[in-house]
Amino acid sequence: MATLELRGVRKTYGTGEVVKGVDLSIKDREFVVFVGPSGCGKSTLLRMIAGLEEISAGELLIDGVRANEIPPDERELAMVFQSYALYPHMTVAGNMGFALKMAGKPKAEIAAKVAQAARILQLEALLDRRPKMLSGGQRQRVAIGRAIVRNPKCFLFDEPLSNLDAALRVQMRTEIAKLHQELEATMVYVTHDQVEAMTMADRIVVLNGGRVEQVGAPLELYRNPASKFVAGFIGSPRMNMLEVAVAGHDGAAVRLTLPGGESLAVPARDALVKTGARVTLGLRPESLNLADDGALRGKVEVVEHLGAEMLVHVRTPQDDLLIIKAPDEARIHPNQTVGIGINPARSCLFGEDGLALILRVDALA
Amino acid sequence: MQRSFLSRLTGLAAWFAALLIAFPIIWMLVTAFKTERAAIAVPPLLIFKPVLGSFAAATAQTGYLSFALNSIIVSLGATLFAVIIAFPAAYAMAFRPGRHTQGLLIWMLSTKMLPPVGALVPVYLIYRDVGLLDTRTGLIILNMLMNLPLVIWMLFSFFKDIPAAILEAALVDGVNTRQQMQHLLLPLAAPGIASTALLSIILAWNESFWSINLTAAHAGTLAAFITRFSQPEGLFWAKLSAASVLAVAPVLLFGSLTQRHLVRGLTFGAVK
């Protein structure tokens, strides 16, 4: 239905810059998620697309047309707010049909569109209720319904699930993903929850301090983070980070010296590292395993049993904390000393500037 | 036991304070039903035969009804225009604040600190030249201007209590500013607008300075009506009291009927 393009978009308040030049192209029918810690500018960016915030510099194009000066009520977008922002004095049907009524659409058409949206969102039984009488999940569905009836060019979601409890959040997550497939609409979704980003997005835009850290498909970001920040933000539990030294490298691998003096070879093509450089080795919890003959040893601090798997927090003698994801078994206890094996195939290396040193070609293979 | 005694004592003190505050009004009410002779008796008479003569005298010669009508027209008119002007002003300040909004709000309130008598001569001369002396229009304009800062402030704080996201949602949904005001802001802020209007009506009704100084026979309000009874030939306490009762009774009745609204309006947002 619509493409969005951001060209060097900036937002300044007084002397402070909140969004520091964002370039992004969103394709038709794409589900793009803006994710980042609070204050990273993701909501501001969304509000600039909606027209609720002025664009200080740069250009926004909707369907290839410059939209900076188009007022929000003429952009033909729809937005779902964190607080739902329902009209408290109107019924569910009134809420959903309000925009159409204001646009002067005939009553029969409004009723048909409201009925259709209500069917999609299972709100048929609630059409005569006021927002006050609805649960959080129902309110959220009404807010989405209000967006659907207008058949907008693009849906904008501003942390729509953060006011819901955990179980409902998981359910709504799949409902929104399903909705995206059904409506074949372009959607831009803002969240601080990387799980939401990973599960819903076609592409994730990771923002930090007003800048784009990385744009990519969820698995691409997970396996091949462009920076230490992205590596730490995407994935739960976090990626383990170890400060290591480069012992040497040849065409196929980089040899590293681990904090305890152990040696590890990481396969890497064209690694941009010098012998002797201090780098950060990033290891996903699933790249580590419990092995008596492993390269590292450490003392178990906590064991989190998740049923199918467990998370073992291990403190090394060098005081590094490593989290290991392993098949759940009862034999691991706190204060026990364990050996840790490393699978270097999926490891990441970051330079002192926090940027990835190896861009692996096999990232998505 | 101890506690109930204390609370009874507090209650007693409250009653005493309330009586003290209400005493002038009560005494005025009592005096209005006395004869002129009984009204000036020393020591004051507490037991007397109530008569309605003062009311008859106060209304017979003076055209009470036309003064009352002026009061109604002026207070309603001033309030209507003040709300009409303040509504979009408060909207802009609450939802599209600019760099100077805060300063503007403070400045508006500061105009209430100017003593009206300081503006009397210029206003009088302007009104004389444009022919607004002794007209209801002139009084409506003045009362409207005087109440405007307060009305804008009150509407502003009511609007502030409405989540901005509601209007933003409508805006993104293609609802224009006029429609937002009419279909969202007006119904959502209706209780606040009502209590603002009530307060403005009461203030305009009670306004006496301009009414006394700028009107004569034609556009005088009930405030001007009362002053007719403290004329050079001497004070007539009973008639003055009767006239005062007639002047304050409507607004007193109006106030007590709408009290709940007023209190809610004035404390709105304070406890949230």
XYZ file of C-alpha atoms in Angstrom:
637
model
C 0.000 0.000 0.000
C 2.834 2.430 0.719
C 6.548 2.941 0.860
C 8.289 5.200 3.331
C 11.656 6.777 2.908
C 13.694 8.750 5.422
C 16.613 10.798 4.189
C 18.939 12.288 6.781
C 16.043 12.879 9.163
C 16.980 14.843 12.285
C 15.102 16.143 15.282
C 16.426 18.889 17.518
C 14.824 20.330 20.623
C 16.531 23.604 21.422
C 20.191 22.653 21.426
C 19.731 18.925 22.021
C 19.594 16.561 19.088
C 17.343 13.547 19.657
C 17.446 12.002 16.211
C 20.798 12.429 14.553
C 20.336 11.758 10.898
C 18.402 8.629 9.992
C 18.384 7.146 6.499
C 15.945 4.345 5.962
C 13.853 2.944 3.190
C 10.750 0.934 4.080
C 9.291 -1.214 1.363
C 5.640 -1.741 0.560
C 3.976 -4.309 2.854
C 7.037 -4.554 5.023
C 6.865 -4.972 8.794
C 9.649 -2.820 10.210
C 10.362 -2.623 13.924
C 12.247 0.247 15.558
C 13.905 -1.071 18.664
C 16.254 0.481 21.173
C 16.592 1.510 24.815
C 14.423 4.336 26.148
C 15.540 7.721 24.915
C 17.063 6.366 21.713
C 14.688 8.431 19.563
C 12.563 5.586 18.237
C 9.226 7.079 19.310
C 10.256 10.525 18.097
C 11.106 9.024 14.723
C 7.683 7.375 14.539
C 5.942 10.603 15.555
C 7.823 12.436 12.819
C 6.545 9.913 10.284
C 3.030 10.447 11.649
C 3.453 14.212 11.448
C 2.987 14.751 15.177
C 6.531 16.093 15.440
C 8.108 18.459 13.004
C 11.115 17.172 11.067
C 14.017 19.496 11.948
C 16.144 18.511 8.988
C 16.078 15.895 6.272
C 13.269 14.510 4.212
C 10.370 12.093 4.653
C 8.886 10.574 1.540
C 5.583 8.703 1.542
C 5.061 6.808 -1.699
C 7.915 8.791 -3.168
C 6.350 12.175 -2.393
C 7.954 14.600 0.058
C 5.694 14.635 3.102
C 7.498 16.986 5.508
C 4.912 19.708 5.016
C 1.834 17.479 4.741
C -0.216 17.875 7.952
C -0.836 14.658 9.894
C -4.538 14.550 9.068
C -3.725 14.410 5.354
C -0.985 11.766 5.438
C -3.484 8.881 5.381
C -1.578 6.927 8.002
C -2.969 5.306 11.123
C -1.358 5.153 14.523
C -1.908 2.905 17.529
C -0.783 4.445 20.791
C 0.681 2.885 23.919
C -2.137 4.386 25.982
C -4.695 3.215 23.353
C -6.028 6.828 23.252
C -9.639 5.695 22.828
C -12.407 8.286 22.899
C -13.882 7.639 26.358
C -17.314 9.110 25.565
C -17.960 6.889 22.551
C -18.842 3.222 22.228
C -16.497 0.743 20.594
C -18.396 1.121 17.332
C -18.314 4.902 17.726
C -14.578 4.828 18.300
C -13.931 2.739 15.236
C -16.281 4.690 12.983
C -15.381 8.197 14.205
C -12.788 9.044 11.586
C -15.027 7.811 8.767
C -17.951 9.799 10.154
C -15.819 12.938 10.289
C -14.740 12.285 6.712
C -18.417 12.376 5.740
C -18.692 8.748 4.672
C -22.243 7.344 4.323
C -23.615 5.551 7.368
C -24.013 2.200 5.632
C -20.394 2.205 4.545
C -19.196 3.069 8.060
C -21.328 0.297 9.587
C -19.976 -2.224 7.079
C -16.353 -1.270 7.685
C -16.786 -1.294 11.461
C -18.462 -4.698 11.280
C -15.646 -6.038 9.137
C -12.947 -4.778 11.496
C -14.887 -6.071 14.490
C -14.995 -9.503 12.888
C -11.262 -9.547 12.231
C -10.529 -8.495 15.804
C -13.317 -10.486 17.499
C -14.959 -7.394 18.896
C -18.472 -8.055 17.615
C -19.928 -8.687 21.057
C -18.453 -5.490 22.455
C -19.537 -2.918 19.871
C -21.952 -1.134 22.219
C -19.596 -0.932 25.186
C -17.602 2.092 26.266
C -13.804 1.871 26.637
C -14.185 2.035 30.433
C -15.907 -1.354 30.412
C -13.177 -3.112 28.413
C -10.064 -4.970 29.523
C -6.620 -3.816 28.429
C -6.404 -6.361 25.640
C -9.842 -5.442 24.358
C -8.984 -1.741 24.405
C -5.859 -2.463 22.420
C -7.926 -4.353 19.859
C -10.327 -1.420 19.555
C -7.382 0.900 18.970
C -6.166 -1.408 16.207
C -9.702 -1.639 14.831
C -9.881 2.124 14.673
C -6.760 2.028 12.511
C -8.003 -0.779 10.265
C -11.332 0.772 9.252
C -9.630 3.665 7.505
C -7.619 1.381 5.261
C -4.540 3.556 5.764
C -1.395 3.638 3.658
C 0.663 2.548 6.600
C 0.148 1.489 10.212
C 2.274 3.045 12.914
C 2.466 1.292 16.295
C 3.952 3.112 19.286
C 4.780 0.480 21.931
C 1.238 -0.885 21.699
C 1.755 -3.875 23.962
C 3.733 -2.440 26.842
C 0.654 -1.821 29.012
C -0.491 -5.434 28.758
C 0.436 -8.322 31.005
C 2.943 -10.886 29.778
C 0.512 -13.584 28.624
C -1.664 -11.125 26.741
C 1.382 -9.560 25.163
C 2.416 -12.872 23.626
C -1.111 -13.398 22.305
C -1.407 -9.888 20.843
C 2.022 -10.280 19.279
C 0.843 -13.174 17.162
C -2.435 -11.384 16.434
C -0.639 -8.345 15.070
C 1.692 -10.543 13.030
C -1.350 -12.368 11.632
C -3.037 -9.072 10.921
C -0.018 -7.954 8.949
C -0.281 -11.006 6.734
C -4.032 -10.588 6.323
C -4.043 -6.869 5.547
C -0.844 -6.887 3.495
C -0.122 -3.443 4.863
C 3.083 -1.567 5.542
C 3.637 -1.452 9.283
C 6.136 0.418 11.409
C 6.301 -0.772 14.973
C 8.178 0.795 17.880
C 9.176 -1.220 20.911
C 11.895 -1.417 23.539
C 11.351 -5.166 23.791
C 13.794 -7.038 21.588
C 11.661 -10.190 21.786
C 8.778 -8.332 20.124
C 11.200 -7.073 17.500
C 12.662 -10.515 16.829
C 9.307 -12.292 16.602
C 7.368 -9.828 14.481
C 9.701 -7.946 12.202
C 10.597 -8.465 8.584
C 13.384 -6.043 9.308
C 14.615 -4.570 12.561
C 16.067 -1.091 12.909
C 18.208 -0.900 16.037
C 18.495 2.672 17.315
C 20.891 3.987 19.914
C 21.347 7.586 20.968
C 19.438 8.927 17.974
C 21.429 6.946 15.422
C 20.744 3.779 13.503
C 23.092 1.071 14.752
C 22.028 -1.593 12.305
C 19.194 -2.513 9.971
C 18.501 -6.091 9.065
C 16.380 -9.205 9.285
C 16.043 -10.593 12.827
C 18.371 -13.549 12.292
C 20.916 -11.411 10.468
C 21.076 -9.099 13.473
C 21.259 -12.014 15.837
C 24.037 -13.824 14.050
C 25.925 -10.939 12.600
C 25.595 -7.864 14.814
C 27.400 -4.833 13.415
C 28.372 -3.556 16.832
C 28.753 -4.532 20.451
C 25.609 -2.548 21.222
C 23.446 -4.545 18.805
C 25.043 -7.789 19.981
C 24.135 -6.951 23.563
C 20.665 -5.649 22.810
C 19.378 -8.406 20.540
C 19.045 -11.824 22.105
C 18.031 -12.970 25.562
C 19.953 -13.761 27.640
C 22.583 -11.306 26.446
C 25.598 -12.266 24.441
C 28.612 -13.041 26.639
C 31.515 -10.638 26.171
C 35.129 -11.453 26.936
C 38.089 -9.096 26.664
C 40.730 -10.987 24.700
C 44.008 -10.348 22.885
C 44.851 -11.242 19.291
C 47.724 -13.761 19.246
C 47.971 -13.960 15.487
C 45.988 -14.712 12.345
C 46.181 -16.466 9.029
C 43.768 -16.529 6.100
C 41.238 -18.812 7.767
C 41.293 -18.018 11.454
C 42.229 -15.561 14.162
C 44.043 -16.948 17.183
C 42.972 -15.328 20.433
C 44.336 -15.412 23.952
C 41.477 -15.667 26.451
C 41.573 -13.796 29.797
C 42.874 -16.907 31.583
C 45.670 -17.414 29.054
C 43.858 -20.162 27.112
C 44.087 -20.103 23.348
C 41.147 -20.113 20.936
C 40.993 -20.062 17.147
C 38.031 -18.226 15.611
C 37.351 -18.882 11.934
C 37.487 -15.583 10.072
C 38.061 -14.475 6.548
C 39.767 -11.123 5.993
C 39.680 -10.188 9.629
C 40.816 -6.607 10.149
C 42.859 -7.351 13.233
C 46.480 -6.794 14.157
C 48.461 -9.167 16.309
C 48.504 -7.916 19.892
C 45.287 -5.860 19.579
C 42.768 -5.919 22.431
C 39.384 -7.024 21.122
C 36.063 -8.201 22.531
C 34.937 -11.749 21.874
C 31.157 -12.149 21.794
C 29.707 -15.590 22.455
C 25.995 -16.409 22.449
C 24.884 -18.551 25.426
C 24.127 -21.394 23.006
C 27.691 -21.239 21.628
C 28.919 -22.355 25.015
C 28.437 -25.821 26.451
C 29.168 -27.655 29.646
C 32.126 -29.941 28.987
C 34.546 -31.330 31.506
C 37.366 -30.998 28.982
C 36.299 -27.459 27.929
C 38.663 -24.574 27.313
C 37.466 -22.614 30.349
C 36.595 -23.466 33.923
C 34.429 -21.618 36.390
C 32.172 -21.798 39.403
C 28.408 -22.047 38.957
C 26.588 -19.103 40.589
C 22.994 -19.610 39.512
C 21.094 -22.223 37.588
C 17.859 -21.153 35.865
C 15.772 -24.176 34.894
C 13.484 -23.445 31.959
C 12.350 -27.042 31.488
C 13.673 -27.916 28.063
C 16.859 -26.003 28.648
C 18.661 -24.264 31.464
C 20.743 -21.146 31.843
C 23.873 -21.650 33.880
C 25.627 -18.538 35.197
C 29.306 -19.312 35.637
C 31.967 -17.054 37.164
C 35.453 -17.619 35.744
C 38.589 -17.196 37.878
C 39.146 -13.908 35.993
C 35.780 -12.680 37.312
C 34.013 -12.817 33.930
C 30.395 -13.928 34.106
C 29.348 -16.332 31.382
C 25.813 -17.523 30.750
C 25.544 -20.930 29.171
C 22.439 -22.332 27.556
C 22.367 -26.129 27.838
C 19.833 -28.959 27.828
C 18.171 -28.970 31.230
C 19.491 -31.556 33.631
C 19.487 -31.797 37.369
C 23.143 -32.554 37.962
C 24.357 -28.915 37.904
C 24.293 -27.070 41.216
C 25.504 -23.696 42.445
C 29.104 -23.552 43.729
C 30.026 -26.517 41.554
C 33.062 -26.090 39.316
C 32.362 -26.857 35.668
C 34.276 -26.916 32.412
C 33.019 -24.752 29.550
C 33.408 -25.674 25.910
C 33.341 -22.992 23.207
C 31.919 -23.417 19.735
C 33.825 -20.659 17.911
C 31.862 -20.946 14.648
C 29.229 -18.384 15.689
C 31.413 -16.079 17.720
C 31.776 -12.359 17.059
C 34.750 -10.044 17.381
C 34.486 -6.345 18.195
C 37.233 -3.753 18.065
C 37.880 -1.120 20.678
C 35.408 1.234 18.933
C 32.656 -1.366 19.505
C 32.242 -2.188 15.818
C 32.302 -5.741 14.490
C 35.644 -6.782 13.055
C 34.423 -9.678 10.995
C 31.456 -9.540 8.694
C 30.914 -13.197 8.078
C 29.650 -14.197 4.659
C 28.016 -17.274 6.086
C 25.897 -15.246 8.501
C 22.599 -16.370 7.099
C 23.671 -19.741 5.775
C -14.952 8.727 73.845
C -11.961 11.010 73.698
C -12.102 11.112 69.963
C -15.793 11.767 69.684
C -15.450 14.657 72.135
C -12.637 16.113 70.047
C -14.551 15.742 66.819
C -17.582 17.337 68.429
C -15.427 20.248 69.523
C -14.072 20.590 65.985
C -17.602 20.520 64.662
C -18.625 23.223 67.076
C -15.688 25.403 66.022
C -16.569 24.883 62.381
C -20.151 25.921 62.989
C -19.000 28.996 64.840
C -16.656 30.004 62.024
C -19.329 29.393 59.408
C -21.805 31.488 61.388
C -19.272 34.282 61.750
C -18.663 34.354 58.001
C -22.334 34.126 57.154
C -23.397 36.645 59.798
C -23.510 39.746 57.559
C -25.678 37.915 55.051
C -27.948 36.561 57.784
C -28.235 39.979 59.456
C -29.012 41.561 56.100
C -31.726 38.976 55.548
C -33.171 39.646 59.005
C -33.030 43.412 58.586
C -34.811 43.230 55.254
C -37.918 41.988 57.034
C -37.914 44.824 59.590
C -39.508 48.232 59.443
C -37.127 51.183 59.101
C -37.671 52.033 62.772
C -36.972 48.491 63.949
C -33.904 48.327 61.732
C -32.089 51.110 63.562
C -33.223 50.168 67.067
C -30.501 50.073 69.727
C -29.970 47.453 71.098
C -30.770 45.525 67.903
C -34.067 43.712 67.957
C -33.869 39.962 67.663
C -37.568 39.373 68.050
C -39.831 41.433 65.856
C -42.828 41.149 63.613
C -41.582 40.471 60.055
C -42.980 42.750 57.372
C -42.558 42.821 53.613
C -42.847 46.595 53.362
C -39.177 47.155 52.613
C -39.325 44.771 49.676
C -42.377 46.534 48.343
C -40.687 49.907 48.715
C -37.442 48.668 47.190
C -39.139 47.282 44.106
C -41.997 49.729 43.644
C -40.185 52.932 42.811
C -37.033 51.600 41.273
C -37.690 49.097 38.530
C -35.942 46.182 40.178
C -36.855 43.912 37.305
C -35.069 45.954 34.685
C -31.892 45.986 36.819
C -32.198 42.247 37.350
C -32.651 41.741 33.620
C -29.493 43.774 32.985
C -27.603 41.630 35.476
C -28.771 38.459 33.764
C -27.964 39.709 30.269
C -24.567 41.098 31.243
C -23.385 38.071 33.238
C -24.620 35.524 30.701
C -23.417 37.567 27.733
C -19.974 38.208 29.178
C -19.615 34.528 30.083
C -20.765 33.315 26.684
C -18.270 35.478 24.815
C -15.470 34.770 27.278
C -15.910 31.014 26.823
C -16.164 31.336 23.039
C -12.886 33.268 22.928
C -11.139 31.255 25.646
C -11.951 27.834 24.154
C -9.663 28.050 21.111
C -7.086 30.027 23.113
C -6.898 27.346 25.797
C -6.827 24.668 23.096
C -3.800 26.255 21.480
C -2.025 26.701 24.799
C -2.758 23.197 26.066
C -2.119 21.187 22.909
C 0.117 23.326 20.707
C 2.242 25.179 23.232
C 4.901 27.456 21.878
C 7.940 29.038 23.400
C 5.929 31.903 24.893
C 2.875 30.013 26.127
C 3.953 29.828 29.754
C 4.901 33.499 29.833
C 1.635 34.442 28.181
C -0.359 32.584 30.807
C 1.464 34.348 33.622
C 1.102 37.709 31.908
C -2.648 37.206 31.498
C -3.017 36.472 35.154
C -0.903 39.480 36.056
C -3.435 41.780 34.386
C -5.792 40.866 37.199
C -3.424 42.622 39.583
C -4.013 46.043 38.050
C -6.438 47.982 40.246
C -9.493 48.688 38.077
C -9.646 52.262 39.291
C -6.371 52.887 37.475
C -8.096 52.164 34.195
C -11.310 53.986 35.035
C -10.569 57.358 33.459
C -9.251 56.054 30.119
C -12.016 53.475 29.878
C -14.619 56.102 30.761
C -13.326 58.486 28.088
C -13.150 55.761 25.451
C -16.634 54.544 26.317
C -17.966 58.119 26.162
C -16.432 58.689 22.745
C -17.655 55.435 21.210
C -21.045 55.661 22.858
C -20.762 52.631 25.115
C -21.510 54.463 28.380
C -24.580 53.103 30.104
C -25.014 50.261 27.613
C -25.266 46.536 28.247
C -22.853 45.967 25.382
C -20.249 48.084 27.142
C -20.653 46.127 30.378
C -20.591 42.789 28.574
C -17.309 43.749 26.884
C -15.724 44.841 30.172
C -16.871 41.834 32.169
C -15.810 39.530 29.369
C -12.333 41.072 29.288
C -12.032 40.908 33.054
C -13.033 37.261 33.271
C -11.094 36.170 30.211
C -7.771 35.440 31.990
C -9.482 33.288 34.588
C -11.648 31.508 32.029
C -8.635 30.760 29.817
C -6.652 29.517 32.822
C -9.438 27.227 33.982
C -10.136 25.814 30.526
C -6.397 25.419 30.008
C -6.059 23.288 33.127
C -9.134 21.224 32.209
C -7.742 20.639 28.735
C -4.392 19.675 30.240
C -6.159 16.820 32.006
C -7.302 15.356 28.685
C -4.611 13.003 27.364
C -2.990 14.614 24.333
C -2.811 11.185 22.696
C -6.599 11.237 22.246
C -6.396 14.323 20.053
C -3.243 13.066 18.350
C -4.976 9.803 17.511
C -7.812 11.767 15.957
C -5.381 14.007 14.096
C -3.537 11.083 12.528
C -6.941 9.593 11.699
C -7.636 12.591 9.496
C -9.891 14.488 11.919
C -9.314 18.222 11.524
C -8.906 20.763 14.308
C -12.482 22.060 14.226
C -13.875 18.524 14.376
C -11.541 17.664 17.236
C -12.791 20.658 19.211
C -16.434 19.965 18.485
C -16.572 16.186 18.828
C -13.788 15.413 21.291
C -12.750 18.404 23.359
C -16.221 19.854 23.906
C -17.833 16.650 25.230
C -14.740 15.571 27.163
C -14.263 18.935 28.852
C -17.988 19.634 29.291
C -17.966 19.394 33.112
C -14.970 21.714 33.239
C -16.516 24.168 30.812
C -19.696 24.163 32.886
C -17.940 24.972 36.139
C -15.830 27.620 34.419
C -18.982 29.228 33.041
C -20.655 29.092 36.464
C -17.772 30.894 38.088
C -17.668 33.484 35.339
C -21.413 34.127 35.696
C -21.068 34.625 39.434
C -18.085 36.957 39.048
C -19.857 39.032 36.419
C -23.025 39.141 38.513
C -21.120 40.392 41.546
C -19.027 42.909 39.630
C -19.913 46.339 40.969
C -17.106 48.801 40.283
C -17.601 49.207 36.541
C -21.305 48.730 36.737
C -21.671 51.605 39.220
C -19.269 53.910 37.406
C -20.258 53.339 33.799
C -24.015 52.999 33.958
C -26.925 55.215 34.840
C -30.604 54.572 34.311
C -30.418 52.376 31.285
C -27.904 49.530 31.688
C -27.441 49.412 35.466
C -27.094 45.985 37.030
C -28.249 44.962 40.489
C -24.987 46.286 41.927
C -25.972 49.742 40.739
C -29.473 49.087 42.026
C -28.223 48.661 45.593
C -26.289 51.920 45.591
C -29.525 53.806 44.959
C -30.464 53.065 48.547
C -27.420 54.728 50.069
C -28.168 58.147 48.666
C -27.544 61.641 50.107
C -30.904 61.778 51.896
C -29.547 59.147 54.303
C -29.348 55.408 54.732
C -32.507 53.415 54.864
C -31.259 50.189 56.399
C -34.339 48.100 55.895
C -34.832 49.151 52.289
C -31.088 48.780 51.586
C -31.142 45.312 53.079
C -34.218 44.354 51.114
C -32.591 45.611 47.926
C -29.387 43.724 48.731
C -31.305 40.519 49.391
C -33.026 40.921 46.064
C -29.685 41.481 44.382
C -27.776 38.565 45.873
C -30.648 36.073 46.186
C -30.579 34.905 42.548
C -26.857 34.297 42.471
C -26.864 32.779 45.951
C -29.594 30.363 44.894
C -27.794 29.662 41.628
C -24.537 29.079 43.462
C -25.970 26.662 45.971
C -27.756 24.696 43.267
C -24.547 24.295 41.292
C -22.233 24.055 44.289
C -21.159 20.510 43.590
C -20.111 21.461 40.083
C -18.260 24.525 41.290
C -16.232 22.739 43.921
C -15.402 19.966 41.504
C -14.344 22.502 38.933
C -12.099 24.455 41.256
C -10.367 21.409 42.698
C -10.237 19.475 39.443
C -6.888 17.834 38.877
C -5.676 18.829 42.311
C -6.071 15.382 43.797
C -5.103 13.225 40.854
